[in-house]
Amino acid sequence: MQTIVDLRSDTITRPTPEMRRAMAEAEVGDDVYDDDPTINRLQEVSAELLGKEAALFVPSGTMSNSIAIKTHTNPGDEILLDGEAHSMLYEAGLPAVVAAVLTRQFRANKGIPDPDDIRSKIHFEDLHSPGTALLVLENTHNRSGGVVIPLSVHKELWDIAQEHGLKVHIDGARLFNAVVASGISAREYAACADTVTFCLSKGLGCPVGSVLCGSREFIGRAKRVRKMLGGGMRQAGILAAAGLYALEHNIERLADDHANAKRLAAGIADVPGVHLVDNAPPTNMIYFDTTALGSPFVAEMAKRGVIASNTAPRRIRLVTHLDVDAEGIEKTISVVQEVGTLLAQ
Ligand code: TLP
């Protein structure tokens, strides 16, 4: 039987036997009553890790961003976010639907926002204009290839936000990839934001869950929004146990995913008809453009046992993760070489 290498996303990871054991043994209670000791522990550990007062366990990154955006704003406010941000493109219109806010988009340069551009886009509320209430940043930046926003940029943006009375939310779905790639702590990034969310269900290998961190007052209000969205869970300590396991065991190993991404990029850099967006991917994502259309390219790859995502007509994404090893990377290199050569003819 052919072994399948699935590089569509780092969301596809399955819990390991050790993680499942931690889940099976978790103490649980009704979290809507704050009675789940494992969720309480995950929230305390997460808040401590990010240097925030409090944290909230939520079912997904999408829900975490929507709770943050809704809790930070009033209907009719404007939020500033990258036109390529996950909240803009992949959350089914949530800022408009859930928070009733306007989105003003900026164009980041390869995922990195330009502080002068952000400053120039801030609106002040008056008789005519909506006020800009919130700046949403994404680190690492998915659509730009897992790019890490430098801490110096976060600091500059934080200063601008303070100056103009704006709140800052970081969509840190892959914050720990940024931490491992840059050597900068999660706390240092989080110090440049009012709220930060990180996902447990991506490179950290959990089946479910994200954590939203912020001030105690903010998290109190966020909890009500979570309830409103149907995200109040009951004996979900079995899921939080996976999160605690991941925070202890799966952060440092993200370096392996980053090394695998670099090896994979190097292995396909010279394939005919394949143009890497970045020859040295900074974290765990590889994007490449194809001279042929992307859909036959991924279809040919799938026939050979490697699954990739087609994210634009000629763009393909490969994401390395816990469930792909060096052998899977070598197989992917040969498959891209074979398909690239075939379709270049
Ligand atoms: N991203 C998924 C897809 O939705 C595109 C992926 O495979 O990369 N923020 C960022 C930056 C994300 O990349 C994602 C998931 C989310 C938020 C949402 O997380 P979930 O899937 O838990 O709702």
PDB file of N, CA and C in Angstrom, residues 234-307:
ATOM      1  N   ARG A 234     -18.407  21.769  28.020  1.00  0.00           N
ATOM      2  CA  ARG A 234     -18.623  21.184  29.356  1.00  0.00           C
ATOM      3  C   ARG A 234     -17.374  20.413  29.804  1.00  0.00           C
ATOM      4  N   GLN A 235     -17.377  19.082  29.743  1.00  0.00           N
ATOM      5  CA  GLN A 235     -16.212  18.337  30.281  1.00  0.00           C
ATOM      6  C   GLN A 235     -15.103  18.289  29.222  1.00  0.00           C
ATOM      7  N   ALA A 236     -14.691  19.460  28.784  1.00  0.00           N
ATOM      8  CA  ALA A 236     -13.710  19.519  27.689  1.00  0.00           C
ATOM      9  C   ALA A 236     -12.270  19.432  28.210  1.00  0.00           C
ATOM     10  N   GLY A 237     -12.127  19.095  29.488  1.00  0.00           N
ATOM     11  CA  GLY A 237     -10.774  18.897  30.038  1.00  0.00           C
ATOM     12  C   GLY A 237     -10.008  17.826  29.283  1.00  0.00           C
ATOM     13  N   ILE A 238     -10.724  16.887  28.674  1.00  0.00           N
ATOM     14  CA  ILE A 238     -10.004  15.875  27.875  1.00  0.00           C
ATOM     15  C   ILE A 238      -9.280  16.529  26.690  1.00  0.00           C
ATOM     16  N   LEU A 239      -9.838  17.653  26.204  1.00  0.00           N
ATOM     17  CA  LEU A 239      -9.178  18.384  25.110  1.00  0.00           C
ATOM     18  C   LEU A 239      -8.068  19.281  25.647  1.00  0.00           C
ATOM     19  N   ALA A 240      -8.353  19.895  26.799  1.00  0.00           N
ATOM     20  CA  ALA A 240      -7.347  20.770  27.406  1.00  0.00           C
ATOM     21  C   ALA A 240      -6.113  19.961  27.819  1.00  0.00           C
ATOM     22  N   ALA A 241      -6.327  18.692  28.177  1.00  0.00           N
ATOM     23  CA  ALA A 241      -5.190  17.844  28.578  1.00  0.00           C
ATOM     24  C   ALA A 241      -4.234  17.670  27.400  1.00  0.00           C
ATOM     25  N   ALA A 242      -4.812  17.567  26.204  1.00  0.00           N
ATOM     26  CA  ALA A 242      -3.965  17.470  25.006  1.00  0.00           C
ATOM     27  C   ALA A 242      -3.151  18.758  24.872  1.00  0.00           C
ATOM     28  N   GLY A 243      -3.796  19.888  25.161  1.00  0.00           N
ATOM     29  CA  GLY A 243      -3.115  21.185  25.076  1.00  0.00           C
ATOM     30  C   GLY A 243      -1.965  21.284  26.066  1.00  0.00           C
ATOM     31  N   LEU A 244      -2.214  20.850  27.303  1.00  0.00           N
ATOM     32  CA  LEU A 244      -1.142  20.909  28.313  1.00  0.00           C
ATOM     33  C   LEU A 244       0.020  20.004  27.894  1.00  0.00           C
ATOM     34  N   TYR A 245      -0.326  18.840  27.348  1.00  0.00           N
ATOM     35  CA  TYR A 245       0.711  17.913  26.884  1.00  0.00           C
ATOM     36  C   TYR A 245       1.540  18.593  25.781  1.00  0.00           C
ATOM     37  N   ALA A 246       0.829  19.250  24.853  1.00  0.00           N
ATOM     38  CA  ALA A 246       1.512  19.870  23.704  1.00  0.00           C
ATOM     39  C   ALA A 246       2.421  21.012  24.152  1.00  0.00           C
ATOM     40  N   LEU A 247       1.955  21.816  25.108  1.00  0.00           N
ATOM     41  CA  LEU A 247       2.780  22.952  25.540  1.00  0.00           C
ATOM     42  C   LEU A 247       4.061  22.450  26.212  1.00  0.00           C
ATOM     43  N   GLU A 248       3.958  21.269  26.820  1.00  0.00           N
ATOM     44  CA  GLU A 248       5.151  20.732  27.468  1.00  0.00           C
ATOM     45  C   GLU A 248       6.086  20.011  26.494  1.00  0.00           C
ATOM     46  N   HIS A 249       5.505  19.296  25.534  1.00  0.00           N
ATOM     47  CA  HIS A 249       6.347  18.420  24.705  1.00  0.00           C
ATOM     48  C   HIS A 249       6.527  18.836  23.249  1.00  0.00           C
ATOM     49  N   ASN A 250       5.641  19.675  22.724  1.00  0.00           N
ATOM     50  CA  ASN A 250       5.648  19.846  21.266  1.00  0.00           C
ATOM     51  C   ASN A 250       6.085  21.226  20.773  1.00  0.00           C
ATOM     52  N   ILE A 251       6.556  22.083  21.658  1.00  0.00           N
ATOM     53  CA  ILE A 251       6.980  23.401  21.155  1.00  0.00           C
ATOM     54  C   ILE A 251       8.363  23.308  20.511  1.00  0.00           C
ATOM     55  N   GLU A 252       9.330  22.798  21.267  1.00  0.00           N
ATOM     56  CA  GLU A 252      10.698  22.827  20.738  1.00  0.00           C
ATOM     57  C   GLU A 252      10.844  22.022  19.447  1.00  0.00           C
ATOM     58  N   ARG A 253      10.052  20.942  19.345  1.00  0.00           N
ATOM     59  CA  ARG A 253      10.173  20.100  18.154  1.00  0.00           C
ATOM     60  C   ARG A 253       9.700  20.795  16.870  1.00  0.00           C
ATOM     61  N   LEU A 254       9.070  21.966  16.997  1.00  0.00           N
ATOM     62  CA  LEU A 254       8.675  22.706  15.786  1.00  0.00           C
ATOM     63  C   LEU A 254       9.911  23.015  14.932  1.00  0.00           C
ATOM     64  N   ALA A 255      11.086  23.047  15.590  1.00  0.00           N
ATOM     65  CA  ALA A 255      12.338  23.272  14.843  1.00  0.00           C
ATOM     66  C   ALA A 255      12.526  22.180  13.788  1.00  0.00           C
ATOM     67  N   ASP A 256      12.079  20.957  14.079  1.00  0.00           N
ATOM     68  CA  ASP A 256      12.200  19.863  13.084  1.00  0.00           C
ATOM     69  C   ASP A 256      11.342  20.179  11.858  1.00  0.00           C
ATOM     70  N   ASP A 257      10.140  20.711  12.118  1.00  0.00           N
ATOM     71  CA  ASP A 257       9.251  21.057  10.986  1.00  0.00           C
ATOM     72  C   ASP A 257       9.888  22.153  10.133  1.00  0.00           C
ATOM     73  N   HIS A 258      10.540  23.104  10.806  1.00  0.00           N
ATOM     74  CA  HIS A 258      11.174  24.205  10.066  1.00  0.00           C
ATOM     75  C   HIS A 258      12.356  23.674   9.234  1.00  0.00           C
ATOM     76  N   ALA A 259      13.125  22.756   9.839  1.00  0.00           N
ATOM     77  CA  ALA A 259      14.268  22.184   9.105  1.00  0.00           C
ATOM     78  C   ALA A 259      13.741  21.369   7.911  1.00  0.00           C
ATOM     79  N   ASN A 260      12.651  20.634   8.126  1.00  0.00           N
ATOM     80  CA  ASN A 260      12.060  19.854   7.024  1.00  0.00           C
ATOM     81  C   ASN A 260      11.587  20.766   5.894  1.00  0.00           C
ATOM     82  N   ALA A 261      11.014  21.913   6.268  1.00  0.00           N
ATOM     83  CA  ALA A 261      10.530  22.851   5.241  1.00  0.00           C
ATOM     84  C   ALA A 261      11.711  23.372   4.418  1.00  0.00           C
ATOM     85  N   LYS A 262      12.815  23.660   5.081  1.00  0.00           N
ATOM     86  CA  LYS A 262      14.002  24.179   4.357  1.00  0.00           C
ATOM     87  C   LYS A 262      14.554  23.103   3.427  1.00  0.00           C
ATOM     88  N   ARG A 263      14.603  21.879   3.922  1.00  0.00           N
ATOM     89  CA  ARG A 263      15.120  20.764   3.107  1.00  0.00           C
ATOM     90  C   ARG A 263      14.216  20.564   1.866  1.00  0.00           C
ATOM     91  N   LEU A 264      12.932  20.610   2.108  1.00  0.00           N
ATOM     92  CA  LEU A 264      11.976  20.414   1.001  1.00  0.00           C
ATOM     93  C   LEU A 264      12.121  21.522  -0.041  1.00  0.00           C
ATOM     94  N   ALA A 265      12.230  22.765   0.438  1.00  0.00           N
ATOM     95  CA  ALA A 265      12.380  23.889  -0.499  1.00  0.00           C
ATOM     96  C   ALA A 265      13.663  23.726  -1.316  1.00  0.00           C
ATOM     97  N   ALA A 266      14.744  23.346  -0.635  1.00  0.00           N
ATOM     98  CA  ALA A 266      16.016  23.192  -1.363  1.00  0.00           C
ATOM     99  C   ALA A 266      15.888  22.087  -2.415  1.00  0.00           C
ATOM    100  N   GLY A 267      15.153  21.040  -2.066  1.00  0.00           N
ATOM    101  CA  GLY A 267      15.012  19.889  -2.968  1.00  0.00           C
ATOM    102  C   GLY A 267      14.168  20.173  -4.197  1.00  0.00           C
ATOM    103  N   ILE A 268      13.291  21.181  -4.130  1.00  0.00           N
ATOM    104  CA  ILE A 268      12.427  21.431  -5.304  1.00  0.00           C
ATOM    105  C   ILE A 268      12.763  22.742  -6.017  1.00  0.00           C
ATOM    106  N   ALA A 269      13.773  23.445  -5.491  1.00  0.00           N
ATOM    107  CA  ALA A 269      14.090  24.786  -6.025  1.00  0.00           C
ATOM    108  C   ALA A 269      14.388  24.778  -7.524  1.00  0.00           C
ATOM    109  N   ASP A 270      14.994  23.692  -8.017  1.00  0.00           N
ATOM    110  CA  ASP A 270      15.406  23.696  -9.429  1.00  0.00           C
ATOM    111  C   ASP A 270      14.469  22.925 -10.345  1.00  0.00           C
ATOM    112  N   VAL A 271      13.300  22.550  -9.831  1.00  0.00           N
ATOM    113  CA  VAL A 271      12.383  21.764 -10.670  1.00  0.00           C
ATOM    114  C   VAL A 271      11.813  22.659 -11.771  1.00  0.00           C
ATOM    115  N   PRO A 272      11.777  22.166 -13.019  1.00  0.00           N
ATOM    116  CA  PRO A 272      11.245  23.008 -14.097  1.00  0.00           C
ATOM    117  C   PRO A 272       9.790  23.391 -13.839  1.00  0.00           C
ATOM    118  N   GLY A 273       9.446  24.649 -14.092  1.00  0.00           N
ATOM    119  CA  GLY A 273       8.062  25.098 -13.940  1.00  0.00           C
ATOM    120  C   GLY A 273       7.642  25.333 -12.501  1.00  0.00           C
ATOM    121  N   VAL A 274       8.596  25.234 -11.565  1.00  0.00           N
ATOM    122  CA  VAL A 274       8.284  25.455 -10.139  1.00  0.00           C
ATOM    123  C   VAL A 274       9.059  26.684  -9.677  1.00  0.00           C
ATOM    124  N   HIS A 275       8.332  27.672  -9.114  1.00  0.00           N
ATOM    125  CA  HIS A 275       8.998  28.906  -8.682  1.00  0.00           C
ATOM    126  C   HIS A 275       8.665  29.127  -7.215  1.00  0.00           C
ATOM    127  N   LEU A 276       9.649  28.894  -6.372  1.00  0.00           N
ATOM    128  CA  LEU A 276       9.413  29.043  -4.929  1.00  0.00           C
ATOM    129  C   LEU A 276       9.183  30.505  -4.575  1.00  0.00           C
ATOM    130  N   VAL A 277       8.222  30.759  -3.693  1.00  0.00           N
ATOM    131  CA  VAL A 277       7.989  32.125  -3.226  1.00  0.00           C
ATOM    132  C   VAL A 277       9.163  32.547  -2.335  1.00  0.00           C
ATOM    133  N   ASP A 278       9.679  31.593  -1.555  1.00  0.00           N
ATOM    134  CA  ASP A 278      10.835  31.880  -0.703  1.00  0.00           C
ATOM    135  C   ASP A 278      11.734  30.641  -0.716  1.00  0.00           C
ATOM    136  N   ASN A 279      12.989  30.833  -1.134  1.00  0.00           N
ATOM    137  CA  ASN A 279      13.893  29.675  -1.208  1.00  0.00           C
ATOM    138  C   ASN A 279      14.246  29.111   0.149  1.00  0.00           C
ATOM    139  N   ALA A 280      14.125  29.950   1.181  1.00  0.00           N
ATOM    140  CA  ALA A 280      14.439  29.479   2.544  1.00  0.00           C
ATOM    141  C   ALA A 280      13.241  29.780   3.436  1.00  0.00           C
ATOM    142  N   PRO A 281      12.230  28.915   3.424  1.00  0.00           N
ATOM    143  CA  PRO A 281      11.026  29.218   4.202  1.00  0.00           C
ATOM    144  C   PRO A 281      11.352  29.447   5.682  1.00  0.00           C
ATOM    145  N   PRO A 282      10.817  30.536   6.259  1.00  0.00           N
ATOM    146  CA  PRO A 282      11.196  30.880   7.632  1.00  0.00           C
ATOM    147  C   PRO A 282      10.647  29.932   8.694  1.00  0.00           C
ATOM    148  N   THR A 283       9.497  29.289   8.416  1.00  0.00           N
ATOM    149  CA  THR A 283       8.945  28.367   9.433  1.00  0.00           C
ATOM    150  C   THR A 283       8.528  27.048   8.759  1.00  0.00           C
ATOM    151  N   ASN A 284       7.248  26.729   8.769  1.00  0.00           N
ATOM    152  CA  ASN A 284       6.855  25.389   8.300  1.00  0.00           C
ATOM    153  C   ASN A 284       6.016  25.396   7.019  1.00  0.00           C
ATOM    154  N   MET A 285       6.038  26.534   6.284  1.00  0.00           N
ATOM    155  CA  MET A 285       5.214  26.588   5.069  1.00  0.00           C
ATOM    156  C   MET A 285       6.044  26.848   3.832  1.00  0.00           C
ATOM    157  N   ILE A 286       5.698  26.121   2.782  1.00  0.00           N
ATOM    158  CA  ILE A 286       6.364  26.345   1.498  1.00  0.00           C
ATOM    159  C   ILE A 286       5.271  26.689   0.495  1.00  0.00           C
ATOM    160  N   TYR A 287       5.419  27.817  -0.160  1.00  0.00           N
ATOM    161  CA  TYR A 287       4.504  28.157  -1.248  1.00  0.00           C
ATOM    162  C   TYR A 287       5.316  28.181  -2.528  1.00  0.00           C
ATOM    163  N   PHE A 288       4.745  27.626  -3.600  1.00  0.00           N
ATOM    164  CA  PHE A 288       5.411  27.790  -4.901  1.00  0.00           C
ATOM    165  C   PHE A 288       4.392  28.009  -6.004  1.00  0.00           C
ATOM    166  N   ASP A 289       4.832  28.745  -7.014  1.00  0.00           N
ATOM    167  CA  ASP A 289       3.984  28.981  -8.180  1.00  0.00           C
ATOM    168  C   ASP A 289       4.389  27.994  -9.260  1.00  0.00           C
ATOM    169  N   THR A 290       3.399  27.622 -10.055  1.00  0.00           N
ATOM    170  CA  THR A 290       3.677  26.649 -11.110  1.00  0.00           C
ATOM    171  C   THR A 290       3.371  27.282 -12.470  1.00  0.00           C
ATOM    172  N   THR A 291       4.189  26.922 -13.452  1.00  0.00           N
ATOM    173  CA  THR A 291       3.935  27.422 -14.797  1.00  0.00           C
ATOM    174  C   THR A 291       2.638  26.789 -15.298  1.00  0.00           C
ATOM    175  N   ALA A 292       2.470  25.495 -15.017  1.00  0.00           N
ATOM    176  CA  ALA A 292       1.203  24.815 -15.336  1.00  0.00           C
ATOM    177  C   ALA A 292       0.164  25.276 -14.322  1.00  0.00           C
ATOM    178  N   LEU A 293      -1.123  25.005 -14.584  1.00  0.00           N
ATOM    179  CA  LEU A 293      -2.136  25.367 -13.588  1.00  0.00           C
ATOM    180  C   LEU A 293      -1.935  24.518 -12.328  1.00  0.00           C
ATOM    181  N   GLY A 294      -2.303  25.093 -11.201  1.00  0.00           N
ATOM    182  CA  GLY A 294      -2.089  24.402  -9.920  1.00  0.00           C
ATOM    183  C   GLY A 294      -2.958  23.167  -9.739  1.00  0.00           C
ATOM    184  N   SER A 295      -4.197  23.192 -10.289  1.00  0.00           N
ATOM    185  CA  SER A 295      -5.073  22.054  -9.978  1.00  0.00           C
ATOM    186  C   SER A 295      -4.592  20.741 -10.615  1.00  0.00           C
ATOM    187  N   PRO A 296      -4.166  20.735 -11.925  1.00  0.00           N
ATOM    188  CA  PRO A 296      -3.594  19.458 -12.401  1.00  0.00           C
ATOM    189  C   PRO A 296      -2.306  19.090 -11.660  1.00  0.00           C
ATOM    190  N   PHE A 297      -1.568  20.107 -11.235  1.00  0.00           N
ATOM    191  CA  PHE A 297      -0.313  19.828 -10.529  1.00  0.00           C
ATOM    192  C   PHE A 297      -0.605  19.056  -9.233  1.00  0.00           C
ATOM    193  N   VAL A 298      -1.565  19.573  -8.438  1.00  0.00           N
ATOM    194  CA  VAL A 298      -1.848  18.872  -7.168  1.00  0.00           C
ATOM    195  C   VAL A 298      -2.517  17.516  -7.440  1.00  0.00           C
ATOM    196  N   ALA A 299      -3.292  17.435  -8.531  1.00  0.00           N
ATOM    197  CA  ALA A 299      -3.941  16.150  -8.841  1.00  0.00           C
ATOM    198  C   ALA A 299      -2.874  15.091  -9.180  1.00  0.00           C
ATOM    199  N   GLU A 300      -1.864  15.498  -9.964  1.00  0.00           N
ATOM    200  CA  GLU A 300      -0.780  14.560 -10.305  1.00  0.00           C
ATOM    201  C   GLU A 300       0.020  14.174  -9.060  1.00  0.00           C
ATOM    202  N   MET A 301       0.202  15.147  -8.173  1.00  0.00           N
ATOM    203  CA  MET A 301       0.924  14.847  -6.923  1.00  0.00           C
ATOM    204  C   MET A 301       0.131  13.825  -6.108  1.00  0.00           C
ATOM    205  N   ALA A 302      -1.177  14.047  -6.015  1.00  0.00           N
ATOM    206  CA  ALA A 302      -2.012  13.150  -5.206  1.00  0.00           C
ATOM    207  C   ALA A 302      -1.972  11.721  -5.743  1.00  0.00           C
ATOM    208  N   LYS A 303      -1.938  11.589  -7.093  1.00  0.00           N
ATOM    209  CA  LYS A 303      -1.857  10.238  -7.680  1.00  0.00           C
ATOM    210  C   LYS A 303      -0.606   9.519  -7.211  1.00  0.00           C
ATOM    211  N   ARG A 304       0.426  10.322  -6.903  1.00  0.00           N
ATOM    212  CA  ARG A 304       1.701   9.735  -6.472  1.00  0.00           C
ATOM    213  C   ARG A 304       1.844   9.715  -4.950  1.00  0.00           C
ATOM    214  N   GLY A 305       0.736  10.033  -4.255  1.00  0.00           N
ATOM    215  CA  GLY A 305       0.739   9.849  -2.793  1.00  0.00           C
ATOM    216  C   GLY A 305       1.162  11.053  -1.971  1.00  0.00           C
ATOM    217  N   VAL A 306       1.197  12.258  -2.576  1.00  0.00           N
ATOM    218  CA  VAL A 306       1.514  13.451  -1.782  1.00  0.00           C
ATOM    219  C   VAL A 306       0.369  14.460  -1.946  1.00  0.00           C
ATOM    220  N   ILE A 307      -0.219  14.854  -0.822  1.00  0.00           N
ATOM    221  CA  ILE A 307      -1.372  15.763  -0.908  1.00  0.00           C
ATOM    222  C   ILE A 307      -0.925  17.181  -0.558  1.00  0.00           C
TER     223      ILE A 307
END
